[in-house]
CSV table of C-alpha atoms in Angstrom, one decimal:
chain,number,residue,atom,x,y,z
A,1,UNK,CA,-71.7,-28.3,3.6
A,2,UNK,CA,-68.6,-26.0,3.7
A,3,UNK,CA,-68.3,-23.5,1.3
A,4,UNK,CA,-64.8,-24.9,0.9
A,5,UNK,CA,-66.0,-27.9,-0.3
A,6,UNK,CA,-68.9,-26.5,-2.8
A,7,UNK,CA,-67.4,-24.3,-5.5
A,8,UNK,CA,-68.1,-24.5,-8.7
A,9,UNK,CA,-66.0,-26.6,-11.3
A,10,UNK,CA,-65.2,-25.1,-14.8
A,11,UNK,CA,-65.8,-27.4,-17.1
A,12,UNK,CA,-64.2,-26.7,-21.0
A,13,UNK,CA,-66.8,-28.1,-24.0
A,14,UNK,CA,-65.2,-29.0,-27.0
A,15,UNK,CA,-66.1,-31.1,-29.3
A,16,UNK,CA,-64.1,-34.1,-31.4
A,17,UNK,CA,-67.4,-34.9,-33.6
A,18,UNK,CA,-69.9,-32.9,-34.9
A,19,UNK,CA,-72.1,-34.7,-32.8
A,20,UNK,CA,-70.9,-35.3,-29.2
A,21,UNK,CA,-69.7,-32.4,-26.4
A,22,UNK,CA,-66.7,-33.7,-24.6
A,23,UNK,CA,-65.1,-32.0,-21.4
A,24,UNK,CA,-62.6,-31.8,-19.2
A,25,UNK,CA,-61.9,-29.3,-15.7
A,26,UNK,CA,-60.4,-26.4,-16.7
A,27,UNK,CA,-57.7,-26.7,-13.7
A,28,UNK,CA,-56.2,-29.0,-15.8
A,29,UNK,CA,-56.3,-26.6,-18.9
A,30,UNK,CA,-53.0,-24.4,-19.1
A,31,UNK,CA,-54.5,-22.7,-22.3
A,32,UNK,CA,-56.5,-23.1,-25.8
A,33,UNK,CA,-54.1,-22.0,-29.0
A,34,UNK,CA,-55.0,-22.2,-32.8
A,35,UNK,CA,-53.3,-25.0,-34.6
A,36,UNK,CA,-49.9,-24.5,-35.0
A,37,UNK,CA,-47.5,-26.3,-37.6
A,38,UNK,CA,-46.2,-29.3,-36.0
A,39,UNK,CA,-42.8,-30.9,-36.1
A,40,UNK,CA,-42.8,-34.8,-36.9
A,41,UNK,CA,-41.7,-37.1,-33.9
A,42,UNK,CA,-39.9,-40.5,-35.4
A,43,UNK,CA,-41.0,-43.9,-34.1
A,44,UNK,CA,-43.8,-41.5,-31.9
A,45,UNK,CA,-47.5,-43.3,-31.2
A,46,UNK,CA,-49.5,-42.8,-34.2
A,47,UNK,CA,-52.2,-40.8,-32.6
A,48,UNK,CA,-49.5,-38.0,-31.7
A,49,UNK,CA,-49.6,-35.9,-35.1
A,50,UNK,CA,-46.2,-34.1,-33.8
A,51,UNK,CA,-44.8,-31.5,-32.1
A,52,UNK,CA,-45.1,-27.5,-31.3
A,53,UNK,CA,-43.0,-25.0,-30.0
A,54,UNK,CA,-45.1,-23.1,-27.4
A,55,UNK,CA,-43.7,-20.0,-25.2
A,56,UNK,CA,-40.2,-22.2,-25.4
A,57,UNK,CA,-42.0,-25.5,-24.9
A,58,UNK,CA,-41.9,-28.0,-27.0
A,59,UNK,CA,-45.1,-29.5,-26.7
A,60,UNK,CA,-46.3,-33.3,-28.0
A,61,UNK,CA,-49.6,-32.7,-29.6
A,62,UNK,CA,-52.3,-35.9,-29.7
A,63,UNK,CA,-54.8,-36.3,-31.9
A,64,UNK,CA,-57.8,-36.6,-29.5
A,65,UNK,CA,-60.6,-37.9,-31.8
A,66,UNK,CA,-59.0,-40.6,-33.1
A,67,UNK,CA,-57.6,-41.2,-29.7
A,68,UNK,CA,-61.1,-42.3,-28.4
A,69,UNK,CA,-62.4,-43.6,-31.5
A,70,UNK,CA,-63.7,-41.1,-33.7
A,71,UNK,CA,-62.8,-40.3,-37.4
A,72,UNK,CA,-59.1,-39.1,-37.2
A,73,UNK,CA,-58.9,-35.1,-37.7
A,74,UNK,CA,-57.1,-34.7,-41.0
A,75,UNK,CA,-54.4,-32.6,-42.5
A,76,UNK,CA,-57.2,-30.6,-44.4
A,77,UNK,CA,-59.6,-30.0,-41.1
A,78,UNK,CA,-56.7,-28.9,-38.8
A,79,UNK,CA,-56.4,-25.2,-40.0
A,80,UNK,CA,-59.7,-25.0,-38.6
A,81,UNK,CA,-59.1,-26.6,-35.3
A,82,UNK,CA,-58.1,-25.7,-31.6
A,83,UNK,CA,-55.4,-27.5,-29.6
A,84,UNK,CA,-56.0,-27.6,-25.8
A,85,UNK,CA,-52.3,-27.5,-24.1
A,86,UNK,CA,-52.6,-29.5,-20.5
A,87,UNK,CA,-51.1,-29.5,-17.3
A,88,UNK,CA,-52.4,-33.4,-16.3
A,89,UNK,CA,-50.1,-35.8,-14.4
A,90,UNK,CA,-46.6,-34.2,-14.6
A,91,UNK,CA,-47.1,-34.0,-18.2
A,92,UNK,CA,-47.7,-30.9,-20.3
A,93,UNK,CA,-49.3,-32.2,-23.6
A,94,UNK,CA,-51.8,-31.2,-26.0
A,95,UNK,CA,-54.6,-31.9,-27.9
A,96,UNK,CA,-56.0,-31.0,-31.1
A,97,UNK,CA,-59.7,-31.0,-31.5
A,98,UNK,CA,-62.1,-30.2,-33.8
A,99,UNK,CA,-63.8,-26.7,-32.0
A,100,UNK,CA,-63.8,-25.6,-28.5
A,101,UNK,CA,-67.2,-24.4,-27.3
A,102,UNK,CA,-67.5,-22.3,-24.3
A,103,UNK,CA,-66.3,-22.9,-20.6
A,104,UNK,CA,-69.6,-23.7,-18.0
A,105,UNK,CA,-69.7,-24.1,-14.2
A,106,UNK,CA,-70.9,-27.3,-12.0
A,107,UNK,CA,-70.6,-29.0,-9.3
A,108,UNK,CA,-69.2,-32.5,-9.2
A,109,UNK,CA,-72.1,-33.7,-7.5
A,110,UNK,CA,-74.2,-32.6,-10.9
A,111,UNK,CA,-71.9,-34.5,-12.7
A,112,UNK,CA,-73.2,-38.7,-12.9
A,113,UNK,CA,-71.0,-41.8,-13.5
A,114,UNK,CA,-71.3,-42.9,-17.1
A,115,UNK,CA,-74.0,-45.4,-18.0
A,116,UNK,CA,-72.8,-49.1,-18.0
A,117,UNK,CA,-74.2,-49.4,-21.9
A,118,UNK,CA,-70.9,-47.2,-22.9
A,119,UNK,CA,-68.9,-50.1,-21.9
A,120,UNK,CA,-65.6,-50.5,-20.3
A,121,UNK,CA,-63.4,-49.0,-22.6
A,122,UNK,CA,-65.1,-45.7,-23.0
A,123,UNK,CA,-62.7,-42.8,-22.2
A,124,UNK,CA,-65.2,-41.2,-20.0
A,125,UNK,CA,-65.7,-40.8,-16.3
A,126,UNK,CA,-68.7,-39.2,-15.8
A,127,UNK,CA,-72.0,-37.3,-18.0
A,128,UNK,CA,-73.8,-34.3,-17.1
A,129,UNK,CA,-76.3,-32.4,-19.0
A,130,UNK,CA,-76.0,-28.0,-19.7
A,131,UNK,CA,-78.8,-26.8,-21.8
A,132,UNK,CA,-80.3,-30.2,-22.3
A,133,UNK,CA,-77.4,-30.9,-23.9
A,134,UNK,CA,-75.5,-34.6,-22.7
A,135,UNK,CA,-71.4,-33.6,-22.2
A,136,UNK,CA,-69.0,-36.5,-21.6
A,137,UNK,CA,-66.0,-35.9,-18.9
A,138,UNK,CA,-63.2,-37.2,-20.4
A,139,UNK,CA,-61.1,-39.2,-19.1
A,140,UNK,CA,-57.7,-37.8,-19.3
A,141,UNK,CA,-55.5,-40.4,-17.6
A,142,UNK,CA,-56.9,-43.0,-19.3
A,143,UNK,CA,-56.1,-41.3,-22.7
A,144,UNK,CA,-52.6,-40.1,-21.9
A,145,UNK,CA,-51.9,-44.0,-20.6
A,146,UNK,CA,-53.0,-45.5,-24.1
A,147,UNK,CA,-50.6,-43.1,-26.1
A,148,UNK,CA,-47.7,-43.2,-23.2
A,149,UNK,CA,-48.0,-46.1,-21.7
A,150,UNK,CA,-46.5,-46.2,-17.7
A,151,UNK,CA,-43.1,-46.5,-16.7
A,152,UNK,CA,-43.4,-49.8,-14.6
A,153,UNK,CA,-40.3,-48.3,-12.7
A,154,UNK,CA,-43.3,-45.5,-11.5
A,155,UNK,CA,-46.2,-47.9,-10.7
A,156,UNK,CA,-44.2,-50.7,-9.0
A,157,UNK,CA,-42.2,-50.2,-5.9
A,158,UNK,CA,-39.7,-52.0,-3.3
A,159,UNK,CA,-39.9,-51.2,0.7
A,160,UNK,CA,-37.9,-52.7,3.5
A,161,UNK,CA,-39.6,-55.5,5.7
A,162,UNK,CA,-40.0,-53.5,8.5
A,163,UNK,CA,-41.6,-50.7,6.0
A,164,UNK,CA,-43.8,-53.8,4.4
A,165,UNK,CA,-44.9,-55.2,7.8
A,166,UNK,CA,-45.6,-51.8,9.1
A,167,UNK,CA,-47.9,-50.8,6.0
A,168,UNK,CA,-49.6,-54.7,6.3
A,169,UNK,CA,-51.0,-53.6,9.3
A,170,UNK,CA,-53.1,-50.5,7.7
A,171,UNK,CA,-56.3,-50.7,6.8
A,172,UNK,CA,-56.3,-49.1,3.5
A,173,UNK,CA,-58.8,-47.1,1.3
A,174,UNK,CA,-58.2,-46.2,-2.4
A,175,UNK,CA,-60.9,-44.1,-4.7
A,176,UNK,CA,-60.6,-42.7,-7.9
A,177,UNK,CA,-63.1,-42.9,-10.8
A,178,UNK,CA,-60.8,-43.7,-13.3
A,179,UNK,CA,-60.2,-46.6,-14.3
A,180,UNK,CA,-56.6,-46.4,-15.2
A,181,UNK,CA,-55.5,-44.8,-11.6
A,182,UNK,CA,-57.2,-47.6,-10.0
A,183,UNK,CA,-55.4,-50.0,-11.8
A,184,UNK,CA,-51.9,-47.5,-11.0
A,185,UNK,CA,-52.4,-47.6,-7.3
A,186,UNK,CA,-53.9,-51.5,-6.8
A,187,UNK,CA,-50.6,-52.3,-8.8
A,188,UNK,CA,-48.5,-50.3,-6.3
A,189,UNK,CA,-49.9,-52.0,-3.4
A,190,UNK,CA,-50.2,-55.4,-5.2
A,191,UNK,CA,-46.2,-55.5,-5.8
A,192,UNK,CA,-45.9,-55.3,-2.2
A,193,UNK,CA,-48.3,-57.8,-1.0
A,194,UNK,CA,-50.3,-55.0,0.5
A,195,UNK,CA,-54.3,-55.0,1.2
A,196,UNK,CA,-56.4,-52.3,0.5
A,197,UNK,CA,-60.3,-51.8,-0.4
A,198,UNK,CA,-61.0,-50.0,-3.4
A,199,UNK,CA,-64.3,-47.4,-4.6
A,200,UNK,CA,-65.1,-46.0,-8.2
A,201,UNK,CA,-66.5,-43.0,-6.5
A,202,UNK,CA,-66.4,-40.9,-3.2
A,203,UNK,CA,-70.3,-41.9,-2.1
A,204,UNK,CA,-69.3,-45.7,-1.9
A,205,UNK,CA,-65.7,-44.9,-0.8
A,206,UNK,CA,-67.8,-43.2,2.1
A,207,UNK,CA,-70.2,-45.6,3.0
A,208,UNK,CA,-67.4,-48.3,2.9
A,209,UNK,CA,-65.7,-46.3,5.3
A,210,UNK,CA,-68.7,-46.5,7.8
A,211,UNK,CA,-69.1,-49.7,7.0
A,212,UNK,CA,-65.7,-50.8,8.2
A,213,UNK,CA,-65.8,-48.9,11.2
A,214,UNK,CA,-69.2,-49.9,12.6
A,215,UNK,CA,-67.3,-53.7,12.7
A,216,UNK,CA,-64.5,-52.6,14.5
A,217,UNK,CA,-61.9,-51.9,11.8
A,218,UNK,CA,-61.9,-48.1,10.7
A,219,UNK,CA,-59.9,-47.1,8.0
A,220,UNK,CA,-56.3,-45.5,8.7
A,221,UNK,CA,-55.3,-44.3,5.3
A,222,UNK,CA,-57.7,-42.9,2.5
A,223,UNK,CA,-56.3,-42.1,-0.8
A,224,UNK,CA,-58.8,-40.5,-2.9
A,225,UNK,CA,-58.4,-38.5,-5.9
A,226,UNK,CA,-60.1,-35.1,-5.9
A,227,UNK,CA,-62.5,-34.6,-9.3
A,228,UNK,CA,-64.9,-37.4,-9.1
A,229,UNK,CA,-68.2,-37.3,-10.4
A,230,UNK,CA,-70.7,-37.3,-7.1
A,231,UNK,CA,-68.8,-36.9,-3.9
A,232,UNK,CA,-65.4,-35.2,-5.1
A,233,UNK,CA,-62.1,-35.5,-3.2
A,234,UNK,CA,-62.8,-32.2,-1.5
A,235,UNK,CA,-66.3,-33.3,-0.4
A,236,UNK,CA,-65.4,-36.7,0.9
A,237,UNK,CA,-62.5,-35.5,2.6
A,238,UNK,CA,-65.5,-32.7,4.4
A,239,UNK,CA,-68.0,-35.9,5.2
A,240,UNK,CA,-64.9,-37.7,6.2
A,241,UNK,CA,-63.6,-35.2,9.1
A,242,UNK,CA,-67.3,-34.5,9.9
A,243,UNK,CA,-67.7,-38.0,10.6
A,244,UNK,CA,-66.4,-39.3,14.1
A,245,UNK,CA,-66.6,-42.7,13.5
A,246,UNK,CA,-64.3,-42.3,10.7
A,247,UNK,CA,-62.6,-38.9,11.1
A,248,UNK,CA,-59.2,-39.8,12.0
A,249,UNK,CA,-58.2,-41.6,9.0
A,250,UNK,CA,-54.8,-40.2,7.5
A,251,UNK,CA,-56.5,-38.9,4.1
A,252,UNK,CA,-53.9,-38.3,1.2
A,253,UNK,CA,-55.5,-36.3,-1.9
A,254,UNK,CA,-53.9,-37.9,-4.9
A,255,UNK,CA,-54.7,-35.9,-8.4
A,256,UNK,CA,-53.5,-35.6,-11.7
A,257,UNK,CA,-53.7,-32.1,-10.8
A,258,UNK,CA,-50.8,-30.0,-10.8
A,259,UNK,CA,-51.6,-26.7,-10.0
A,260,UNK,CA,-51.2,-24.9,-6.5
A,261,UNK,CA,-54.9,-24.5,-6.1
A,262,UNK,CA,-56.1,-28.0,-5.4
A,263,UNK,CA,-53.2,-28.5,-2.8
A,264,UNK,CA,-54.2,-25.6,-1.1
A,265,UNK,CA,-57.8,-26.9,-1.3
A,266,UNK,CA,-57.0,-29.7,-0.2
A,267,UNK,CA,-55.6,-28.5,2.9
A,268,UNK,CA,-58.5,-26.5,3.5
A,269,UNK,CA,-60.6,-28.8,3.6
A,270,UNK,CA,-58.9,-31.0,6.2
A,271,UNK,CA,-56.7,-33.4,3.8
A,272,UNK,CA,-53.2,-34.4,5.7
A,273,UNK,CA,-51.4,-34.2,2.3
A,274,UNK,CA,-52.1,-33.5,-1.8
A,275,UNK,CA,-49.4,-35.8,-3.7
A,276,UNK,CA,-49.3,-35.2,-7.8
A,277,UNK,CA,-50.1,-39.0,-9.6
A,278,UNK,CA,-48.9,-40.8,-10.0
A,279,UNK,CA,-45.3,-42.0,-8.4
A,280,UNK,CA,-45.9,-45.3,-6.2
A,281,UNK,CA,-42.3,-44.2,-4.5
A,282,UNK,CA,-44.1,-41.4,-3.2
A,283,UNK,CA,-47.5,-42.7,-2.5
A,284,UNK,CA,-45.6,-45.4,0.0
A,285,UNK,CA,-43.9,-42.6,1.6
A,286,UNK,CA,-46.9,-40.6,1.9
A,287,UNK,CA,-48.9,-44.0,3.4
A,288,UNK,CA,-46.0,-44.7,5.6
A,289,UNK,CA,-46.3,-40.7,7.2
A,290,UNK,CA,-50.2,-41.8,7.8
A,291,UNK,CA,-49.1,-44.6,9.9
A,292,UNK,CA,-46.6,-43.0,12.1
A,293,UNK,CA,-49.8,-40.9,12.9
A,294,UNK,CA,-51.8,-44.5,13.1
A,295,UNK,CA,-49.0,-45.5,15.8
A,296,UNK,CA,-49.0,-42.1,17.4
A,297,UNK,CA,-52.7,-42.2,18.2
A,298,UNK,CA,-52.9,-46.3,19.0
A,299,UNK,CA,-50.5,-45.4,21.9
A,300,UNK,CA,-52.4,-42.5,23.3
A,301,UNK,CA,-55.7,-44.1,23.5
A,302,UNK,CA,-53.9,-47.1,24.8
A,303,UNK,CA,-52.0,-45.0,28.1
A,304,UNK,CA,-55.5,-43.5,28.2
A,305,UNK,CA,-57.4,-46.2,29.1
A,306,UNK,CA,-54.5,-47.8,31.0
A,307,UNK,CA,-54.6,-44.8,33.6
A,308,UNK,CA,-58.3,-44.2,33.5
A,309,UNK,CA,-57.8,-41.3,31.8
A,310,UNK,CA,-60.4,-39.1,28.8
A,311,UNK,CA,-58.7,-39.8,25.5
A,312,UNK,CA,-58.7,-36.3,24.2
A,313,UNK,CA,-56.8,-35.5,27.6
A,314,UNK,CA,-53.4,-37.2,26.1
């Protein structure tokens, strides 16, 4: 595999119970401070404690244990605890925890999807093990939705007809592992009256993929997001353009990323576009772009075969 596609991930350990390591990628970490006094915020969700002033910022700051369940941290523990400031979604928020541990390195493929016996509400995409030790992935978008619950004026969108009967006509991939951003994008495409397949993970995105193009209908647009336990976004974006049967799907990298690195990653590894979840408005546009290239290559390979002619000759 490319050495594109198989860096290392850091992975931050902290922990919310004395118990249980938790983790999240550090590309979504802008930086670990000690707790700071907070400001109250009126008529706020009552797992945000308050508010800090950070480098001119101010900052909403979420109780994270008692945000997935644990014994909220209280107003005697919090001199002693960290707050993790993040760059997730568009959002810069952050999160108190109990102790930050160390930062690690892995590889998404060392990284399995949780076990079915933590049920459906976990906040957890994936488990891994370091020093023998199990470490839950948190799952950030999933959290950040439960405390700030979407916009419907971001999740649902309105296209022309033409724009509607153009998109019908795609066959349409979407992959994520969380839970939430599934349910963001199928409600995107759902208020449009739009098909699309959907995956939990890049392996059974991929084999979908294969699937659908051994019987004749090969998937135009894949929108996958890029840290997945398994097959990433990077990866499956590498197995996807190594692929010929399903290489020349318009693939659209959709993260709650924000930083510079994964769209130039992206890029790299052979991704058309990196868009920053979630805004249906731009996913559509984005999907609409892949099938102006769907329409481009239909009518090449159609004069091709009309004038007898190799289709990589058009």
């Amino acid at each position: 595999m490319s050495s594109a596609t198989s860096q290392t991930q850091g992975l931050l350990h902290f922990r919310l119970s004395q118990s249980q390591l938790f983790a999240i990628g550090t590309l979504k970490v802008r930086e670990i401070v000690p707790y700071t006094r907070l400001t109250a915020l009126p008529h706020s969700h009552p797992y945000v404690l308050g508010s800090a002033s950070l480098r001119g910022q101010t900052v909403s700051v979420i109780d994270m244990a008692a945000a997935v369940g644990y014994r909220p941290i209280s107003k005697e523990e919090r001199e002693s605890c960290s707050i993790i400031i993040t760059d997730v979604s568009r959002q810069t928020l952050g999160f108190l925890v109990r102790g930050i541990e160390r930062i690690t390195e892995c590889r998404w493929r060392d990284i399995d999807p949780p076990p079915s016996s933590l049920g459906k509400n976990a906040y957890v995409t994936g488990v891994t093990r370091v020093d023998d030790k199990l470490v839950q992935l948190l799952d950030i978008e999933k959290l950040i939705a439960t405390v700030f619950p979407d916009d419907e004026s971001k999740v649902r969108v309105s296209v022309s007809l033409p724009d509607q009967a153009i998109l019908s006509q795609l066959k349409i991939m979407l992959v994520d592992d969380s839970a939430t951003a599934r349910k963001q994008l199928a409600g995107a495409l759902d208020s449009i009256e739009i098909d699309y397949q959907i995956a939990s993970d890049g392996a059974t995105a991929f084999k979908m993929m294969q699937q659908a193009a051994a019987a004749g209908e090969p998937i135009d647009v894949l929108v996958s997001d890029i840290e997945m336990p398994g097959l990433d976004g990077y990866e499956l974006t590498f197995e996807v353009r190594s692929d010929p049967g399903v290489a020349d799907a318009y693939i659209i990298l959709h993260t709650s990323l924000s930083s510079e690195i994964s769209v130039d990653r992206a890029h790299q590894v052979g991704a058309d576009e990196a868009l920053t979840k979630f805004d249906a408005g731009e996913l559509i546009d984005a999907m609409l772009r892949g099938a102006e290239r769907v329409s481009r290559a239909e009518t090449r390979s159609s004069l091709a075969k009309k004038n007898g002619i190799p289709e990589g000759i058009i």
